[in-house]
């Protein structure tokens, strides 16, 4: 079985990518890494290039390019570079982990492959607790079309382990046709399309954040600071995210009892594969900031913190994010 890690990056995301690779290697993971060029100016970091096999879209077969173009026909909210993660399905690897750059590895990701037997996709996130609000304009329609509980199979597409089979490409193409048939339901990005593909193709999914494994939430926003994260990993108390508590409150008493019955393992010494900050934008430093500069010297790390605080203080971060949203909307 050939396996490895797939990343997509360019010069703009280089420092994130450099830190991600540093954290992957620091965890002891020795899996090969392939980095696909996002577009725009390419990375030039020697630290990255020494660790990865650098690739572009032209390194993949023509059918891969046709497939990406087909995705782009409906995923109008997604820059083309975001869709290049799907090129991994056309590689010679049987299993792979795809990761966004705004992530820090907190364990050896080789462990994740221990859970892949019998599954098409393995992930560890609490996207299911959001009940589709980030993936769909009309979330309730998903359960009408795919059945009760279909929203609970949601995936954060920024970190997934895939065990490839030939049917997956067909399922994703079918999801494109579904988007054309129901344009009013989904948000036009890759995460919602991947979820629809898993529903149409009845993929076997494993979410390690659900019982019986109960891994910790991978979203940095669920932790107040680094101390909070460390204590959660140590299992000092049961840690359930804000979105989890909101989701849990919507369950009937019977479903609550059923969920607790499934939670066979204790929350002490819970595992956490990674931390994903999913885009900054709020004022104040965020807990992942400490970890996003792990690969840098003390001096550069402190300068990074200073720049973040300065940008937040003068609303520069906020305005940049608003500009990106407007630009993305106009480019649809």
mmCIF file of N, CA, C and O in Angstrom, residues 207-296:
data_model
loop_
_atom_site.group_PDB
_atom_site.id
_atom_site.type_symbol
_atom_site.label_atom_id
_atom_site.label_comp_id
_atom_site.label_asym_id
_atom_site.label_seq_id
_atom_site.Cartn_x
_atom_site.Cartn_y
_atom_site.Cartn_z
ATOM 1 N N UNK A 207 -15.615 9.040 11.892
ATOM 2 C CA UNK A 207 -15.258 10.288 12.552
ATOM 3 C C UNK A 207 -14.745 9.953 13.952
ATOM 4 O O UNK A 207 -15.504 9.522 14.819
ATOM 5 N N UNK A 208 -13.459 10.164 14.161
ATOM 6 C CA UNK A 208 -12.831 9.793 15.434
ATOM 7 C C UNK A 208 -13.259 10.690 16.593
ATOM 8 O O UNK A 208 -12.971 10.372 17.754
ATOM 9 N N UNK A 209 -13.940 11.792 16.292
ATOM 10 C CA UNK A 209 -14.445 12.656 17.363
ATOM 11 C C UNK A 209 -15.770 12.148 17.935
ATOM 12 O O UNK A 209 -16.259 12.674 18.927
ATOM 13 N N UNK A 210 -16.334 11.144 17.278
ATOM 14 C CA UNK A 210 -17.589 10.564 17.754
ATOM 15 C C UNK A 210 -17.295 9.327 18.606
ATOM 16 O O UNK A 210 -16.191 8.775 18.566
ATOM 17 N N UNK A 211 -18.292 8.860 19.377
ATOM 18 C CA UNK A 211 -18.107 7.603 20.117
ATOM 19 C C UNK A 211 -17.835 6.465 19.141
ATOM 20 O O UNK A 211 -18.322 6.499 18.006
ATOM 21 N N UNK A 212 -17.056 5.453 19.513
ATOM 22 C CA UNK A 212 -16.526 5.262 20.867
ATOM 23 C C UNK A 212 -15.158 5.886 21.105
ATOM 24 O O UNK A 212 -14.603 5.747 22.177
ATOM 25 N N UNK A 213 -14.604 6.594 20.103
ATOM 26 C CA UNK A 213 -13.234 7.100 20.235
ATOM 27 C C UNK A 213 -13.172 8.430 20.990
ATOM 28 O O UNK A 213 -12.257 8.663 21.772
ATOM 29 N N UNK A 214 -14.139 9.325 20.704
ATOM 30 C CA UNK A 214 -14.251 10.585 21.451
ATOM 31 C C UNK A 214 -12.990 11.437 21.424
ATOM 32 O O UNK A 214 -12.602 12.027 22.439
ATOM 33 N N UNK A 215 -12.356 11.520 20.257
ATOM 34 C CA UNK A 215 -11.189 12.393 20.161
ATOM 35 C C UNK A 215 -11.618 13.839 20.358
ATOM 36 O O UNK A 215 -12.778 14.204 20.143
ATOM 37 N N UNK A 216 -10.667 14.665 20.777
ATOM 38 C CA UNK A 216 -10.962 16.066 21.049
ATOM 39 C C UNK A 216 -11.232 16.852 19.762
ATOM 40 O O UNK A 216 -10.751 16.492 18.686
ATOM 41 N N UNK A 217 -11.959 17.944 19.894
ATOM 42 C CA UNK A 217 -12.229 18.818 18.759
ATOM 43 C C UNK A 217 -10.925 19.355 18.188
ATOM 44 O O UNK A 217 -10.008 19.724 18.921
ATOM 45 N N UNK A 218 -10.856 19.404 16.871
ATOM 46 C CA UNK A 218 -9.638 19.875 16.207
ATOM 47 C C UNK A 218 -9.681 21.377 15.905
ATOM 48 O O UNK A 218 -8.706 21.933 15.403
ATOM 49 N N UNK A 219 -10.796 22.033 16.221
ATOM 50 C CA UNK A 219 -10.903 23.457 15.913
ATOM 51 C C UNK A 219 -10.331 24.284 17.059
ATOM 52 O O UNK A 219 -10.744 24.143 18.219
ATOM 53 N N UNK A 220 -9.396 25.168 16.752
ATOM 54 C CA UNK A 220 -8.724 25.935 17.804
ATOM 55 C C UNK A 220 -9.688 26.850 18.549
ATOM 56 O O UNK A 220 -9.464 27.184 19.707
ATOM 57 N N UNK A 221 -10.767 27.251 17.885
ATOM 58 C CA UNK A 221 -11.738 28.127 18.535
ATOM 59 C C UNK A 221 -12.441 27.500 19.726
ATOM 60 O O UNK A 221 -13.110 28.201 20.502
ATOM 61 N N UNK A 222 -12.293 26.186 19.893
ATOM 62 C CA UNK A 222 -12.902 25.519 21.041
ATOM 63 C C UNK A 222 -12.020 25.559 22.279
ATOM 64 O O UNK A 222 -12.378 24.986 23.311
ATOM 65 N N UNK A 223 -10.870 26.215 22.181
ATOM 66 C CA UNK A 223 -9.948 26.307 23.314
ATOM 67 C C UNK A 223 -9.601 27.772 23.551
ATOM 68 O O UNK A 223 -9.250 28.505 22.623
ATOM 69 N N UNK A 224 -9.715 28.209 24.797
ATOM 70 C CA UNK A 224 -9.490 29.618 25.131
ATOM 71 C C UNK A 224 -8.043 30.030 24.906
ATOM 72 O O UNK A 224 -7.760 31.148 24.498
ATOM 73 N N UNK A 225 -7.137 29.132 25.209
ATOM 74 C CA UNK A 225 -5.714 29.431 25.100
ATOM 75 C C UNK A 225 -4.940 28.123 25.115
ATOM 76 O O UNK A 225 -5.538 27.036 25.169
ATOM 77 N N UNK A 226 -3.623 28.214 25.097
ATOM 78 C CA UNK A 226 -2.793 27.010 25.042
ATOM 79 C C UNK A 226 -2.941 26.163 26.296
ATOM 80 O O UNK A 226 -2.908 24.934 26.235
ATOM 81 N N UNK A 227 -3.104 26.808 27.455
ATOM 82 C CA UNK A 227 -3.284 26.069 28.710
ATOM 83 C C UNK A 227 -4.559 25.239 28.642
ATOM 84 O O UNK A 227 -4.582 24.074 29.064
ATOM 85 N N UNK A 228 -5.608 25.826 28.108
ATOM 86 C CA UNK A 228 -6.886 25.127 27.968
ATOM 87 C C UNK A 228 -6.721 23.885 27.095
ATOM 88 O O UNK A 228 -7.259 22.816 27.395
ATOM 89 N N UNK A 229 -5.963 24.027 26.017
ATOM 90 C CA UNK A 229 -5.712 22.899 25.118
ATOM 91 C C UNK A 229 -4.929 21.798 25.825
ATOM 92 O O UNK A 229 -5.275 20.613 25.744
ATOM 93 N N UNK A 230 -3.873 22.184 26.546
ATOM 94 C CA UNK A 230 -3.042 21.197 27.254
ATOM 95 C C UNK A 230 -3.864 20.451 28.292
ATOM 96 O O UNK A 230 -3.778 19.219 28.416
ATOM 97 N N UNK A 231 -4.691 21.175 29.034
ATOM 98 C CA UNK A 231 -5.505 20.522 30.067
ATOM 99 C C UNK A 231 -6.548 19.598 29.456
ATOM 100 O O UNK A 231 -6.863 18.550 30.021
ATOM 101 N N UNK A 232 -7.078 19.987 28.284
ATOM 102 C CA UNK A 232 -8.039 19.119 27.601
ATOM 103 C C UNK A 232 -7.376 17.806 27.205
ATOM 104 O O UNK A 232 -7.943 16.722 27.370
ATOM 105 N N UNK A 233 -6.154 17.890 26.661
ATOM 106 C CA UNK A 233 -5.431 16.688 26.245
ATOM 107 C C UNK A 233 -5.101 15.805 27.441
ATOM 108 O O UNK A 233 -5.135 14.569 27.363
ATOM 109 N N UNK A 234 -4.811 16.431 28.582
ATOM 110 C CA UNK A 234 -4.513 15.676 29.801
ATOM 111 C C UNK A 234 -5.754 15.034 30.409
ATOM 112 O O UNK A 234 -5.647 14.157 31.260
ATOM 113 N N UNK A 235 -6.924 15.494 29.949
ATOM 114 C CA UNK A 235 -8.162 14.904 30.455
ATOM 115 C C UNK A 235 -8.511 15.344 31.852
ATOM 116 O O UNK A 235 -9.120 14.590 32.620
ATOM 117 N N UNK A 236 -8.145 16.585 32.205
ATOM 118 C CA UNK A 236 -8.437 17.071 33.551
ATOM 119 C C UNK A 236 -9.928 17.174 33.810
ATOM 120 O O UNK A 236 -10.382 17.131 34.936
ATOM 121 N N UNK A 237 -10.694 17.363 32.749
ATOM 122 C CA UNK A 237 -12.143 17.385 32.865
ATOM 123 C C UNK A 237 -12.723 17.078 31.493
ATOM 124 O O UNK A 237 -12.023 17.107 30.493
ATOM 125 N N UNK A 238 -14.001 16.748 31.468
ATOM 126 C CA UNK A 238 -14.630 16.457 30.188
ATOM 127 C C UNK A 238 -14.737 17.744 29.379
ATOM 128 O O UNK A 238 -15.284 18.741 29.840
ATOM 129 N N UNK A 239 -14.191 17.748 28.164
ATOM 130 C CA UNK A 239 -14.182 18.946 27.329
ATOM 131 C C UNK A 239 -15.061 18.706 26.116
ATOM 132 O O UNK A 239 -14.748 17.870 25.280
ATOM 133 N N UNK A 240 -16.125 19.423 26.035
ATOM 134 C CA UNK A 240 -16.976 19.349 24.854
ATOM 135 C C UNK A 240 -17.149 20.744 24.310
ATOM 136 O O UNK A 240 -17.391 21.694 25.044
ATOM 137 N N UNK A 241 -17.040 20.884 23.026
ATOM 138 C CA UNK A 241 -17.015 22.195 22.386
ATOM 139 C C UNK A 241 -18.352 22.911 22.511
ATOM 140 O O UNK A 241 -19.388 22.309 22.812
ATOM 141 N N UNK A 242 -18.314 24.208 22.234
ATOM 142 C CA UNK A 242 -19.538 25.013 22.270
ATOM 143 C C UNK A 242 -20.541 24.492 21.251
ATOM 144 O O UNK A 242 -21.731 24.359 21.542
ATOM 145 N N UNK A 243 -20.046 24.185 20.045
ATOM 146 C CA UNK A 243 -20.955 23.685 19.010
ATOM 147 C C UNK A 243 -21.534 22.331 19.400
ATOM 148 O O UNK A 243 -22.693 22.035 19.107
ATOM 149 N N UNK A 244 -20.727 21.495 20.106
ATOM 150 C CA UNK A 244 -21.236 20.208 20.557
ATOM 151 C C UNK A 244 -22.372 20.406 21.553
ATOM 152 O O UNK A 244 -23.418 19.745 21.464
ATOM 153 N N UNK A 245 -22.177 21.294 22.504
ATOM 154 C CA UNK A 245 -23.213 21.509 23.528
ATOM 155 C C UNK A 245 -24.499 22.031 22.900
ATOM 156 O O UNK A 245 -25.599 21.645 23.319
ATOM 157 N N UNK A 246 -24.354 22.913 21.897
ATOM 158 C CA UNK A 246 -25.542 23.426 21.198
ATOM 159 C C UNK A 246 -26.259 22.302 20.464
ATOM 160 O O UNK A 246 -27.488 22.216 20.484
ATOM 161 N N UNK A 247 -25.469 21.441 19.802
ATOM 162 C CA UNK A 247 -26.044 20.310 19.072
ATOM 163 C C UNK A 247 -26.702 19.325 20.034
ATOM 164 O O UNK A 247 -27.823 18.854 19.797
ATOM 165 N N UNK A 248 -26.030 19.023 21.126
ATOM 166 C CA UNK A 248 -26.524 18.065 22.106
ATOM 167 C C UNK A 248 -27.848 18.526 22.711
ATOM 168 O O UNK A 248 -28.744 17.716 22.978
ATOM 169 N N UNK A 249 -27.984 19.841 22.892
ATOM 170 C CA UNK A 249 -29.206 20.393 23.484
ATOM 171 C C UNK A 249 -30.425 20.180 22.590
ATOM 172 O O UNK A 249 -31.563 20.184 23.071
ATOM 173 N N UNK A 250 -30.188 19.987 21.282
ATOM 174 C CA UNK A 250 -31.315 19.783 20.359
ATOM 175 C C UNK A 250 -31.816 18.343 20.353
ATOM 176 O O UNK A 250 -32.888 18.068 19.814
ATOM 177 N N UNK A 251 -31.053 17.418 20.939
ATOM 178 C CA UNK A 251 -31.435 16.012 20.935
ATOM 179 C C UNK A 251 -32.572 15.745 21.908
ATOM 180 O O UNK A 251 -32.705 16.406 22.939
ATOM 181 N N UNK A 252 -33.385 14.767 21.580
ATOM 182 C CA UNK A 252 -34.434 14.331 22.505
ATOM 183 C C UNK A 252 -33.788 13.591 23.672
ATOM 184 O O UNK A 252 -32.620 13.171 23.584
ATOM 185 N N UNK A 253 -34.518 13.413 24.753
ATOM 186 C CA UNK A 253 -33.974 12.701 25.911
ATOM 187 C C UNK A 253 -33.544 11.286 25.528
ATOM 188 O O UNK A 253 -32.514 10.786 25.990
ATOM 189 N N UNK A 254 -34.322 10.665 24.652
ATOM 190 C CA UNK A 254 -33.997 9.308 24.221
ATOM 191 C C UNK A 254 -32.689 9.281 23.427
ATOM 192 O O UNK A 254 -31.835 8.419 23.645
ATOM 193 N N UNK A 255 -32.532 10.273 22.523
ATOM 194 C CA UNK A 255 -31.312 10.336 21.719
ATOM 195 C C UNK A 255 -30.096 10.701 22.562
ATOM 196 O O UNK A 255 -28.987 10.251 22.286
ATOM 197 N N UNK A 256 -30.326 11.506 23.597
ATOM 198 C CA UNK A 256 -29.223 11.831 24.508
ATOM 199 C C UNK A 256 -28.736 10.580 25.223
ATOM 200 O O UNK A 256 -27.530 10.339 25.347
ATOM 201 N N UNK A 257 -29.668 9.772 25.674
ATOM 202 C CA UNK A 257 -29.308 8.527 26.370
ATOM 203 C C UNK A 257 -28.569 7.580 25.429
ATOM 204 O O UNK A 257 -27.598 6.934 25.811
ATOM 205 N N UNK A 258 -29.045 7.523 24.172
ATOM 206 C CA UNK A 258 -28.411 6.648 23.182
ATOM 207 C C UNK A 258 -26.985 7.114 22.899
ATOM 208 O O UNK A 258 -26.065 6.299 22.793
ATOM 209 N N UNK A 259 -26.797 8.436 22.794
ATOM 210 C CA UNK A 259 -25.467 8.981 22.516
ATOM 211 C C UNK A 259 -24.525 8.671 23.666
ATOM 212 O O UNK A 259 -23.385 8.242 23.454
ATOM 213 N N UNK A 260 -24.986 8.870 24.881
ATOM 214 C CA UNK A 260 -24.130 8.615 26.047
ATOM 215 C C UNK A 260 -23.801 7.126 26.174
ATOM 216 O O UNK A 260 -22.713 6.756 26.610
ATOM 217 N N UNK A 261 -24.741 6.282 25.764
ATOM 218 C CA UNK A 261 -24.510 4.840 25.818
ATOM 219 C C UNK A 261 -23.406 4.445 24.838
ATOM 220 O O UNK A 261 -22.613 3.531 25.098
ATOM 221 N N UNK A 262 -23.345 5.153 23.698
ATOM 222 C CA UNK A 262 -22.322 4.865 22.697
ATOM 223 C C UNK A 262 -20.943 5.332 23.152
ATOM 224 O O UNK A 262 -19.923 4.844 22.677
ATOM 225 N N UNK A 263 -20.916 6.305 24.049
ATOM 226 C CA UNK A 263 -19.636 6.860 24.515
ATOM 227 C C UNK A 263 -19.008 5.901 25.520
ATOM 228 O O UNK A 263 -19.054 6.100 26.732
ATOM 229 N N UNK A 264 -18.422 4.848 25.001
ATOM 230 C CA UNK A 264 -17.920 3.766 25.846
ATOM 231 C C UNK A 264 -16.602 4.104 26.519
ATOM 232 O O UNK A 264 -16.284 3.575 27.574
ATOM 233 N N UNK A 265 -15.814 4.982 25.888
ATOM 234 C CA UNK A 265 -14.507 5.294 26.439
ATOM 235 C C UNK A 265 -14.555 6.591 27.237
ATOM 236 O O UNK A 265 -15.330 7.494 26.944
ATOM 237 N N UNK A 266 -13.724 6.671 28.252
ATOM 238 C CA UNK A 266 -13.649 7.881 29.048
ATOM 239 C C UNK A 266 -12.945 8.982 28.263
ATOM 240 O O UNK A 266 -12.249 8.735 27.290
ATOM 241 N N UNK A 267 -13.118 10.226 28.699
ATOM 242 C CA UNK A 267 -12.512 11.354 28.014
ATOM 243 C C UNK A 267 -11.117 11.657 28.539
ATOM 244 O O UNK A 267 -10.464 12.572 28.073
ATOM 245 N N UNK A 268 -10.652 10.897 29.516
ATOM 246 C CA UNK A 268 -9.311 11.136 30.037
ATOM 247 C C UNK A 268 -8.275 10.722 28.997
ATOM 248 O O UNK A 268 -8.426 9.728 28.310
ATOM 249 N N UNK A 269 -7.215 11.523 28.924
ATOM 250 C CA UNK A 269 -6.121 11.271 27.986
ATOM 251 C C UNK A 269 -6.639 11.120 26.547
ATOM 252 O O UNK A 269 -6.213 10.241 25.811
ATOM 253 N N UNK A 270 -7.579 11.981 26.183
ATOM 254 C CA UNK A 270 -8.168 11.915 24.852
ATOM 255 C C UNK A 270 -7.133 12.270 23.797
ATOM 256 O O UNK A 270 -6.236 13.071 24.022
ATOM 257 N N UNK A 271 -7.260 11.660 22.622
ATOM 258 C CA UNK A 271 -6.345 11.934 21.520
ATOM 259 C C UNK A 271 -6.800 13.176 20.757
ATOM 260 O O UNK A 271 -7.985 13.523 20.743
ATOM 261 N N UNK A 272 -5.847 13.838 20.135
ATOM 262 C CA UNK A 272 -6.166 14.947 19.236
ATOM 263 C C UNK A 272 -5.117 14.937 18.135
ATOM 264 O O UNK A 272 -3.915 14.977 18.397
ATOM 265 N N UNK A 273 -5.567 14.827 16.889
ATOM 266 C CA UNK A 273 -4.633 14.650 15.785
ATOM 267 C C UNK A 273 -4.014 15.959 15.324
ATOM 268 O O UNK A 273 -2.859 15.997 14.891
ATOM 269 N N UNK A 274 -4.792 17.047 15.402
ATOM 270 C CA UNK A 274 -4.309 18.314 14.874
ATOM 271 C C UNK A 274 -5.156 19.457 15.406
ATOM 272 O O UNK A 274 -6.223 19.240 15.987
ATOM 273 N N UNK A 275 -4.679 20.654 15.196
ATOM 274 C CA UNK A 275 -5.438 21.854 15.526
ATOM 275 C C UNK A 275 -5.581 22.674 14.251
ATOM 276 O O UNK A 275 -4.617 22.899 13.526
ATOM 277 N N UNK A 276 -6.804 23.100 13.996
ATOM 278 C CA UNK A 276 -7.139 23.789 12.746
ATOM 279 C C UNK A 276 -7.740 25.133 13.098
ATOM 280 O O UNK A 276 -8.766 25.186 13.764
ATOM 281 N N UNK A 277 -7.093 26.218 12.635
ATOM 282 C CA UNK A 277 -7.646 27.497 13.066
ATOM 283 C C UNK A 277 -8.682 28.052 12.102
ATOM 284 O O UNK A 277 -9.404 28.994 12.446
ATOM 285 N N UNK A 278 -8.810 27.497 10.924
ATOM 286 C CA UNK A 278 -9.931 27.790 10.017
ATOM 287 C C UNK A 278 -10.101 29.266 9.703
ATOM 288 O O UNK A 278 -11.220 29.724 9.495
ATOM 289 N N UNK A 279 -9.035 30.016 9.669
ATOM 290 C CA UNK A 279 -9.113 31.426 9.284
ATOM 291 C C UNK A 279 -9.256 32.352 10.463
ATOM 292 O O UNK A 279 -10.153 32.194 11.288
ATOM 293 N N UNK A 280 -8.348 33.301 10.586
ATOM 294 C CA UNK A 280 -8.469 34.302 11.642
ATOM 295 C C UNK A 280 -9.454 35.373 11.189
ATOM 296 O O UNK A 280 -9.926 35.373 10.082
ATOM 297 N N UNK A 281 -9.724 36.326 12.043
ATOM 298 C CA UNK A 281 -10.631 37.394 11.654
ATOM 299 C C UNK A 281 -11.179 38.146 12.839
ATOM 300 O O UNK A 281 -11.664 39.266 12.715
ATOM 301 N N UNK A 282 -11.092 37.550 14.022
ATOM 302 C CA UNK A 282 -11.604 38.220 15.212
ATOM 303 C C UNK A 282 -10.486 38.973 15.911
ATOM 304 O O UNK A 282 -9.320 38.641 15.797
ATOM 305 N N UNK A 283 -10.870 39.973 16.665
ATOM 306 C CA UNK A 283 -9.875 40.738 17.406
ATOM 307 C C UNK A 283 -9.287 39.894 18.528
ATOM 308 O O UNK A 283 -9.965 39.066 19.129
ATOM 309 N N UNK A 284 -8.034 40.134 18.839
ATOM 310 C CA UNK A 284 -7.377 39.401 19.909
ATOM 311 C C UNK A 284 -6.635 38.193 19.384
ATOM 312 O O UNK A 284 -6.978 37.623 18.359
ATOM 313 N N UNK A 285 -5.568 37.826 20.072
ATOM 314 C CA UNK A 285 -4.798 36.650 19.652
ATOM 315 C C UNK A 285 -5.619 35.397 19.871
ATOM 316 O O UNK A 285 -6.470 35.350 20.761
ATOM 317 N N UNK A 286 -5.382 34.396 19.071
ATOM 318 C CA UNK A 286 -6.122 33.147 19.178
ATOM 319 C C UNK A 286 -5.190 32.045 19.664
ATOM 320 O O UNK A 286 -3.964 32.136 19.489
ATOM 321 N N UNK A 287 -5.733 30.992 20.265
ATOM 322 C CA UNK A 287 -4.892 29.975 20.889
ATOM 323 C C UNK A 287 -3.903 29.306 19.955
ATOM 324 O O UNK A 287 -2.832 28.905 20.382
ATOM 325 N N UNK A 288 -4.255 29.218 18.677
ATOM 326 C CA UNK A 288 -3.343 28.539 17.764
ATOM 327 C C UNK A 288 -2.142 29.406 17.388
ATOM 328 O O UNK A 288 -1.149 28.927 16.873
ATOM 329 N N UNK A 289 -2.231 30.721 17.663
ATOM 330 C CA UNK A 289 -1.124 31.600 17.291
ATOM 331 C C UNK A 289 0.202 31.129 17.892
ATOM 332 O O UNK A 289 1.251 31.223 17.262
ATOM 333 N N UNK A 290 0.165 30.625 19.121
ATOM 334 C CA UNK A 290 1.377 30.112 19.757
ATOM 335 C C UNK A 290 2.006 28.997 18.928
ATOM 336 O O UNK A 290 3.227 28.877 18.847
ATOM 337 N N UNK A 291 1.156 28.173 18.328
ATOM 338 C CA UNK A 291 1.636 27.000 17.606
ATOM 339 C C UNK A 291 1.948 27.282 16.147
ATOM 340 O O UNK A 291 2.738 26.571 15.536
ATOM 341 N N UNK A 292 1.338 28.331 15.593
ATOM 342 C CA UNK A 292 1.562 28.635 14.184
ATOM 343 C C UNK A 292 2.963 29.176 13.915
ATOM 344 O O UNK A 292 3.391 29.273 12.771
ATOM 345 N N UNK A 293 3.670 29.553 14.969
ATOM 346 C CA UNK A 293 5.023 30.077 14.816
ATOM 347 C C UNK A 293 6.068 29.123 15.401
ATOM 348 O O UNK A 293 7.198 29.513 15.672
ATOM 349 N N UNK A 294 5.693 27.863 15.572
ATOM 350 C CA UNK A 294 6.576 26.899 16.238
ATOM 351 C C UNK A 294 7.898 26.706 15.520
ATOM 352 O O UNK A 294 8.921 26.416 16.151
ATOM 353 N N UNK A 295 7.902 26.836 14.215
ATOM 354 C CA UNK A 295 9.105 26.542 13.437
ATOM 355 C C UNK A 295 10.094 27.705 13.420
ATOM 356 O O UNK A 295 11.196 27.572 12.896
ATOM 357 N N UNK A 296 9.715 28.846 14.014
ATOM 358 C CA UNK A 296 10.543 30.034 13.900
ATOM 359 C C UNK A 296 11.405 30.268 15.145
ATOM 360 O O UNK A 296 11.165 29.697 16.207
#
